[in-house]
mmCIF file of C-alpha atoms in Angstrom:
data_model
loop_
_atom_site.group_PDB
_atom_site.id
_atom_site.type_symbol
_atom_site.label_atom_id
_atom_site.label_comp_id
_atom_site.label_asym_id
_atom_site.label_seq_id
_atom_site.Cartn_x
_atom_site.Cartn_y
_atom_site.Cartn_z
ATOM 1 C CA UNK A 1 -13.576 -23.121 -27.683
ATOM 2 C CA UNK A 2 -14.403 -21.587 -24.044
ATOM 3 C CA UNK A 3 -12.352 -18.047 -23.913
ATOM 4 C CA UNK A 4 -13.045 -15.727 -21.172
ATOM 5 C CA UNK A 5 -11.635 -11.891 -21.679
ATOM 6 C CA UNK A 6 -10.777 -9.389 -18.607
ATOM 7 C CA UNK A 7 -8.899 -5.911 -19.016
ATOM 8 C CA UNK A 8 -5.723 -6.036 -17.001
ATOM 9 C CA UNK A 9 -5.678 -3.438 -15.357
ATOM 10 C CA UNK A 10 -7.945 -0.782 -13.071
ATOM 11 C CA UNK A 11 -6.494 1.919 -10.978
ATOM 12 C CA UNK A 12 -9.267 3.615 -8.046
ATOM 13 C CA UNK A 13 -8.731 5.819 -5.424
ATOM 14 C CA UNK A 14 -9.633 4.522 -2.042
ATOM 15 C CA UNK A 15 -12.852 4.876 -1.093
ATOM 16 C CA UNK A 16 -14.216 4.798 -4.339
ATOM 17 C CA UNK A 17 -16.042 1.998 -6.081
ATOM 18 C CA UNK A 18 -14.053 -0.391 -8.294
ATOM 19 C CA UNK A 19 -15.823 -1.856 -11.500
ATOM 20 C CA UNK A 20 -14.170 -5.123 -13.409
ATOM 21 C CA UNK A 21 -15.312 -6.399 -16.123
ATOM 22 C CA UNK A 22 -15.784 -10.167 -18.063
ATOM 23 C CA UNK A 23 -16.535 -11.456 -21.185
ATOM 24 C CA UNK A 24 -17.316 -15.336 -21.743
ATOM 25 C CA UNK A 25 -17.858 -16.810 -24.718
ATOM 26 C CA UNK A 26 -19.272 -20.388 -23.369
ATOM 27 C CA UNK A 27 -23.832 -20.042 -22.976
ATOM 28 C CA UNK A 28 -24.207 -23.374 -21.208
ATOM 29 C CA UNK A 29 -21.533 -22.469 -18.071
ATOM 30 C CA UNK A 30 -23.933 -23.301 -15.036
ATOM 31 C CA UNK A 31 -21.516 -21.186 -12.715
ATOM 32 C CA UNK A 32 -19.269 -18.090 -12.704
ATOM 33 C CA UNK A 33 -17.082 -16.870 -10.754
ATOM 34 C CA UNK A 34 -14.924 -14.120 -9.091
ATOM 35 C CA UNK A 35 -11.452 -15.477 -8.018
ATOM 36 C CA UNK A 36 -8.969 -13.110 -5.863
ATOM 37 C CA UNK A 37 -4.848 -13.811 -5.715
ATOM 38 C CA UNK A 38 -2.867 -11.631 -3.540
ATOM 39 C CA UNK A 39 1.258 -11.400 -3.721
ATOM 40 C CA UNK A 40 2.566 -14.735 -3.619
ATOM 41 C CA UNK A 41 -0.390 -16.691 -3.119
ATOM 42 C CA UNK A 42 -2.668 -18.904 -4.458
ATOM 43 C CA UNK A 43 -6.132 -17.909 -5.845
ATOM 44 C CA UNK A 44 -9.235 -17.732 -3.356
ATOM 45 C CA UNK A 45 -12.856 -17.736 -4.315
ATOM 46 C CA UNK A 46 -14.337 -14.423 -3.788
ATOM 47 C CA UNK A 47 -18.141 -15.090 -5.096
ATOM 48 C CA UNK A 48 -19.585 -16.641 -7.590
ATOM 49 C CA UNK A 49 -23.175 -16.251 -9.532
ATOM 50 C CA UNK A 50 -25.659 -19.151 -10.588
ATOM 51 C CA UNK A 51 -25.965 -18.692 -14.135
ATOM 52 C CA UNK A 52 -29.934 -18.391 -13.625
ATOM 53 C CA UNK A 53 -29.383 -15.122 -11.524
ATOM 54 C CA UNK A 54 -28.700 -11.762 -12.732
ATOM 55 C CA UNK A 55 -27.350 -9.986 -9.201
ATOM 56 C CA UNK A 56 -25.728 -11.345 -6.474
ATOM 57 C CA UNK A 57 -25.036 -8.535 -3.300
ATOM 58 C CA UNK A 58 -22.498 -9.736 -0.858
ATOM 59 C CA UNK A 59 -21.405 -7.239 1.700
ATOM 60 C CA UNK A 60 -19.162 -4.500 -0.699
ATOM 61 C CA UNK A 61 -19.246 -7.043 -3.410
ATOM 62 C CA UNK A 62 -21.935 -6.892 -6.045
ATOM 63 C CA UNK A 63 -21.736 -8.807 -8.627
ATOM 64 C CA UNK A 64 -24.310 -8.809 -12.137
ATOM 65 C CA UNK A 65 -24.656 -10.540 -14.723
ATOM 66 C CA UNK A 66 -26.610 -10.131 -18.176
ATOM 67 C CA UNK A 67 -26.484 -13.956 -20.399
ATOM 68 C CA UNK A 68 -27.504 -12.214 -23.383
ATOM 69 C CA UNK A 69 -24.819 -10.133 -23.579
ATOM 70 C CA UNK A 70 -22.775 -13.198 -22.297
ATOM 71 C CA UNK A 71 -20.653 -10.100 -19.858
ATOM 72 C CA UNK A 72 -20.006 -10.110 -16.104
ATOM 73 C CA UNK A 73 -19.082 -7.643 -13.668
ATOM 74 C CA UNK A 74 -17.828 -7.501 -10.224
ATOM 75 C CA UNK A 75 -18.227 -4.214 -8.441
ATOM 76 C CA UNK A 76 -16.617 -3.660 -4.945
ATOM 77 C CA UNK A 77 -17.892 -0.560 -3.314
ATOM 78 C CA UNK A 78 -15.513 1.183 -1.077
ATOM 79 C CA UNK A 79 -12.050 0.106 -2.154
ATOM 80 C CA UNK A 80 -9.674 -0.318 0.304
ATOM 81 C CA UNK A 81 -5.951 -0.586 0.319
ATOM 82 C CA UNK A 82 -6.110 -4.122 1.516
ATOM 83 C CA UNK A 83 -7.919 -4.776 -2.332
ATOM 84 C CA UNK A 84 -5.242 -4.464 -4.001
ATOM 85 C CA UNK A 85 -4.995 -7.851 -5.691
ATOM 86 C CA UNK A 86 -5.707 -9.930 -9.060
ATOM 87 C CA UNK A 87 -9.359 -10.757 -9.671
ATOM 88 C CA UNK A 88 -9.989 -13.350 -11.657
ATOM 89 C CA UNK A 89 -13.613 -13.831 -13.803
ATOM 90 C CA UNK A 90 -13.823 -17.979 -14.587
ATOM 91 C CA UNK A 91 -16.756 -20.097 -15.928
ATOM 92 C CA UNK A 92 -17.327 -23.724 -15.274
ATOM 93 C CA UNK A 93 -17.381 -25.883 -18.277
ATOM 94 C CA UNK A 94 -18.188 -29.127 -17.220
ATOM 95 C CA UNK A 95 -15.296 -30.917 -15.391
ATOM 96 C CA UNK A 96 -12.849 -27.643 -16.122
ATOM 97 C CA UNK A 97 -12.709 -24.065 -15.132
ATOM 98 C CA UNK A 98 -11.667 -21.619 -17.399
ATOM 99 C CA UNK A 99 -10.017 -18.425 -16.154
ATOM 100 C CA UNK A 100 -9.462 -15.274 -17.699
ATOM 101 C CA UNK A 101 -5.781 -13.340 -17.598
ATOM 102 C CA UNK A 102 -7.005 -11.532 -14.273
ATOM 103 C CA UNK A 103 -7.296 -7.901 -13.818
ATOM 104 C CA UNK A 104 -4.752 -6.160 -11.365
ATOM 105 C CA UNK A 105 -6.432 -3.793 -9.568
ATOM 106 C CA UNK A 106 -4.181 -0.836 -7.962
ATOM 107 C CA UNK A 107 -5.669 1.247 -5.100
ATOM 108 C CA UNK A 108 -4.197 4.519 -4.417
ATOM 109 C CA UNK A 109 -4.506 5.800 -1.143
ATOM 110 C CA UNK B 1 -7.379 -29.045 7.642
ATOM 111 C CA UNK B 2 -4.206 -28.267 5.651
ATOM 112 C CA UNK B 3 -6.192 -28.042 2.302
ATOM 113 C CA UNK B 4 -4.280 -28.198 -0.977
ATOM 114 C CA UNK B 5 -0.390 -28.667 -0.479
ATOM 115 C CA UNK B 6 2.144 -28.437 -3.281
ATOM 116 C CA UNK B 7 5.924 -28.958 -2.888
ATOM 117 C CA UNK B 8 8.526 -28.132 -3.505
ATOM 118 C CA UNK B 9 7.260 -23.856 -3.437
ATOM 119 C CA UNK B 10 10.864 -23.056 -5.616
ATOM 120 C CA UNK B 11 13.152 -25.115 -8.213
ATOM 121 C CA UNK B 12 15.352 -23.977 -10.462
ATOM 122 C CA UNK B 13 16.570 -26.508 -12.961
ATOM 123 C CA UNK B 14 18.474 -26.819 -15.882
ATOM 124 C CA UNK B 15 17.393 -27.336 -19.795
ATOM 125 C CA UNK B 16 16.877 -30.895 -20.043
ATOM 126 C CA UNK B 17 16.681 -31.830 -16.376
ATOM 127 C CA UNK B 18 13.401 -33.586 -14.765
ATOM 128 C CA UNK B 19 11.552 -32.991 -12.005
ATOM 129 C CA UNK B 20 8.297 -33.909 -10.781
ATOM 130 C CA UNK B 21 5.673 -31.616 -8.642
ATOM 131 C CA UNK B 22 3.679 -32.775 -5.756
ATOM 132 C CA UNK B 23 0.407 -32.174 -4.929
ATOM 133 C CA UNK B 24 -1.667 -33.394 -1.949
ATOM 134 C CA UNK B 25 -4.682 -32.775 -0.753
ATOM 135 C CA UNK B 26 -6.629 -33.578 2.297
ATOM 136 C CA UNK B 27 -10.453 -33.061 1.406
ATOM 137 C CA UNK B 28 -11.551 -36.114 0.236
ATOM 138 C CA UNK B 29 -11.975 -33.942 -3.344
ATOM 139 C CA UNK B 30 -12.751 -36.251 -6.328
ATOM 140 C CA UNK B 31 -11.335 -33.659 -9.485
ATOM 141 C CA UNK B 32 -7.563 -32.330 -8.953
ATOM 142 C CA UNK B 33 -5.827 -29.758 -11.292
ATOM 143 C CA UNK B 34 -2.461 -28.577 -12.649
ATOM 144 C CA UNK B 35 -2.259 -25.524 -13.885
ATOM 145 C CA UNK B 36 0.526 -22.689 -15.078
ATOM 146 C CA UNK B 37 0.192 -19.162 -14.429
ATOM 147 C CA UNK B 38 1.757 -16.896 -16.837
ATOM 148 C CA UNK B 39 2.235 -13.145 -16.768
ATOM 149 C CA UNK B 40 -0.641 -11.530 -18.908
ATOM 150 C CA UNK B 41 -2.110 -14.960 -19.893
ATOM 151 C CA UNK B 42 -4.047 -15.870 -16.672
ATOM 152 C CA UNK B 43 -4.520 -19.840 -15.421
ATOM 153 C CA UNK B 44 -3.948 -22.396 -18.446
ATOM 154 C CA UNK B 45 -5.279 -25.740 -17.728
ATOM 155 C CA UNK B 46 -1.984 -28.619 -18.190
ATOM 156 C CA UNK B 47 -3.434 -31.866 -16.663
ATOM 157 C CA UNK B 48 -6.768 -33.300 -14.582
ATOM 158 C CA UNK B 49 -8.041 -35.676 -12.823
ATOM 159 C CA UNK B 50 -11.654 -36.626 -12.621
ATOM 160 C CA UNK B 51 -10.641 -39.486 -9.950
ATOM 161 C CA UNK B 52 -7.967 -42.105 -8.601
ATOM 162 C CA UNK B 53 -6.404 -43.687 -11.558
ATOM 163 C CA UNK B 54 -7.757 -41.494 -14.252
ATOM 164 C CA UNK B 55 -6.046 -38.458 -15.979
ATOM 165 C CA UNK B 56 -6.790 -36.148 -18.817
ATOM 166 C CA UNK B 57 -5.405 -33.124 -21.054
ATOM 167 C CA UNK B 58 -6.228 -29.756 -20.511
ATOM 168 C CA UNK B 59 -5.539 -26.761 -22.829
ATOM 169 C CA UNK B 60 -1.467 -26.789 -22.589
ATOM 170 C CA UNK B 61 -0.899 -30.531 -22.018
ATOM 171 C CA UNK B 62 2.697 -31.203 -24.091
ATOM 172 C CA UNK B 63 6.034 -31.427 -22.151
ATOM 173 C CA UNK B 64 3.847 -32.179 -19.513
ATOM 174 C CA UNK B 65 2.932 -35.639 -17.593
ATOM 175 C CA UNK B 66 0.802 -36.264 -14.788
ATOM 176 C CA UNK B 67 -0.376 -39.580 -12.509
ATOM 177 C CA UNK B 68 -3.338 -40.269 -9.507
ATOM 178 C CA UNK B 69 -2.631 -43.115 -8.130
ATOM 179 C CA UNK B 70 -3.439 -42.038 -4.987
ATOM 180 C CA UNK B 71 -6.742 -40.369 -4.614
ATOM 181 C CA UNK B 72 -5.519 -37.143 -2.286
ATOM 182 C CA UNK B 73 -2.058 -36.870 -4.622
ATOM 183 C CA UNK B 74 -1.870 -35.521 -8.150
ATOM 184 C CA UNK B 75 1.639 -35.458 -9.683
ATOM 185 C CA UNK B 76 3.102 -33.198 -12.305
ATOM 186 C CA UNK B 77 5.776 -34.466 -14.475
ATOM 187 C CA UNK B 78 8.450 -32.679 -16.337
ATOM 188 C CA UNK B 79 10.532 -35.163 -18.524
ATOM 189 C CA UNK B 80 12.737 -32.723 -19.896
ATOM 190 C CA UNK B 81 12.576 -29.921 -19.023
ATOM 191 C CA UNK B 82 12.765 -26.288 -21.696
ATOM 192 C CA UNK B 83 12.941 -22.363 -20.855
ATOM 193 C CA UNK B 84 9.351 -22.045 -21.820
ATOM 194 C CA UNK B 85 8.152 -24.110 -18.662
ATOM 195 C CA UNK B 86 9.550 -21.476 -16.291
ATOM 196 C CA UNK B 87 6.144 -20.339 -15.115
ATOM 197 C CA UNK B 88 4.335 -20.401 -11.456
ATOM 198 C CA UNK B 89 2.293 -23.829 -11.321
ATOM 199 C CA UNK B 90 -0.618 -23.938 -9.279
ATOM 200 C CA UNK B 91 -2.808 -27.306 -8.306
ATOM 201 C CA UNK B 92 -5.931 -27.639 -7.617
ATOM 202 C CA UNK B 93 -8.840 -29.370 -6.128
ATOM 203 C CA UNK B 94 -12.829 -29.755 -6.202
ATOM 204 C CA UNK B 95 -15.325 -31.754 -4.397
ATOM 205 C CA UNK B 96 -16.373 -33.650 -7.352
ATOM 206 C CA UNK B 97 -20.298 -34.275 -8.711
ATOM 207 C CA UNK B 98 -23.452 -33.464 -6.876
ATOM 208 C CA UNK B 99 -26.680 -30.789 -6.308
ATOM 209 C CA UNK B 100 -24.605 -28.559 -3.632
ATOM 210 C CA UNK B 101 -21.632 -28.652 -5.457
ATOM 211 C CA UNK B 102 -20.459 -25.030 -6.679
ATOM 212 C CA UNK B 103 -17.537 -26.057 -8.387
ATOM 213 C CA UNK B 104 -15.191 -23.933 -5.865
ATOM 214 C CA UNK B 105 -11.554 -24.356 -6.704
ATOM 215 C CA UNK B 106 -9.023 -25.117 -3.690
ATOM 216 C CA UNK B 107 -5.893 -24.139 -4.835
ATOM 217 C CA UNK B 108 -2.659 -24.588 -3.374
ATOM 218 C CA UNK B 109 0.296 -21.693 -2.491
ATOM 219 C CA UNK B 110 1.898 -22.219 -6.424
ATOM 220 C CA UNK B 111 5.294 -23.605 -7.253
ATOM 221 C CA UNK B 112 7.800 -21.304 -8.885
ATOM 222 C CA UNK B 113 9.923 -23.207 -11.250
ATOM 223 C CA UNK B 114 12.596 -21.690 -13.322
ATOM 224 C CA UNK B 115 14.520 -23.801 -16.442
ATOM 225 C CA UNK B 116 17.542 -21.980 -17.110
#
C-alpha cells in the first residue's frame, strides 16, 4: 500500500537553512505536498510540487523532487523562530491523501 | 468564509459512551475527510466522502461510523466508545474533480477527544 516516511525531528539554529526530508512509496501520485501545523491548530498547505516537476522555488521555500529515487525535500532558507512547527510531506492517491508522521522542526534562537 | 468547522473542539467521555463529531463546511467542496492524529504516527485516514450520500473506509475505519447527508456536513460517529480512540480528530475538505484542481486539503481546528 501507499506509505510515506519523514524523520521526526530537525533542530537549526536561526538563520540557518532547514532541510526535511520524504520518502513515498506510491509512482503514479500526480501531486505532493508540504503541509505545516502549528500548536493547536489544524494543518495548512505550505506548497506543493506537480509530480512532472523536479524544483519548485517559492520565496524561502524550495522544494525538489527526484521520481526515481521516489524522495522529496523541502528546504526553507533562513529559519526563523516563527518556523517552528510540524511539516508534513503527503501524496495524492486518487480520492485520498496520504500523510507522513510529520517532522517537528525546533529553531533555536 | 468560515472554511472547515468542527465541533465540539474538547470531549472527554467515558468507556462505552457515544458521541458523534460535527463537521461543516462552507465551500461548496465535493470530497470531506475524517481523520485521527496520533503522536508519532502522523494523519490516519478513518472515513470519506466522495459526495452527498456516499461514504467510504479509509485506512483505520473500525469503531468508527460516518454519514453525508448533507453535502457541506460530514459526521463522525463513535458507537462505543474505547481508550484507544483518545486521539486529536481532524476533518477535512477538497474541491472535488477537475484540471485546476490541486487536491489542497482544508482542514478544520481538530477535536480533542479523550475516553477515559
Amino acid at each position: 500500500g501507499e506509505d510515506v516516511e519523514q524523520s521526526l525531528f530537525l533542530s537549526v539554529r536561526e538563520g540557518d537553512s532547514s532541510v526535511i526530508n520524504c520518502t513515498y512509496t506510491d509512482s503514479s501520485s500526480t501531486y505532493l505536498y508540504w503541509y505545516k501545523q502549528e500548536p493547536g491548530a489544524g494543518l495548512q498547505l505550505l506548497t506543493y510540487i506537480f509530480s512532472n516537476m523536479d524544483m519548485k522555488q517559492d520565496q524561502r521555500l524550495t522544494v525538489l523532487l527526484n521520481k526515481k529515487d521516489k524522495h522529496l525535500s523541502l528546504r526553507i532558507a533562513d529559519t526563523q523562530t516563527g518556523d517552528s512547527a510540524i511539516y508534513f510531506c503527503a501524496e495524492s492517491t486518487g480520492f485520498k491523501t496520504i500523510f507522513g508522521a510529520g517532522t517537528r522542526l525546533f529553531v533555536k534562537a | 468564509n468560515a472554511g472547515v468547522t468542527q465541533t465540539p473542539k474538547f470531549r472527554v467521555l467515558k468507556t462505552g459512551q457515544s458521541m458523534t463529531l460535527l463537521c461543516a463546511q462552507d465551500m461548496n467542496h465535493e470530497y470531506m475527510y475524517w481523520y485521527r492524529q496520533d503522536p508519532g504516527m502522523g494523519l490516519r485516514l478513518i472515513h470519506y466522502s466522495v459526495g452527498e450520500g456516499t461514504t467510504a473506509k479509509g485506512e483505520v475505519p473500525d469503531g468508527y461510523n460516518v454519514s453525508r447527508l448533507k453535502k457541506q456536513n460530514f459526521l463522525l460517529g463513535l458507537e462505543s466508545a474505547a481508550p484507544s480512540q483518545t486521539s486529536v480528530y481532524f476533518c477535512a475538505s477538497i474541491m472535488g474533480g477537475g484540471a485546476t484542481n490541486t487536491g489542497e486539503l482544508f482542514f478544520g481546528e481538530g477535536s480533542r477527544l479523550t475516553v477515559l
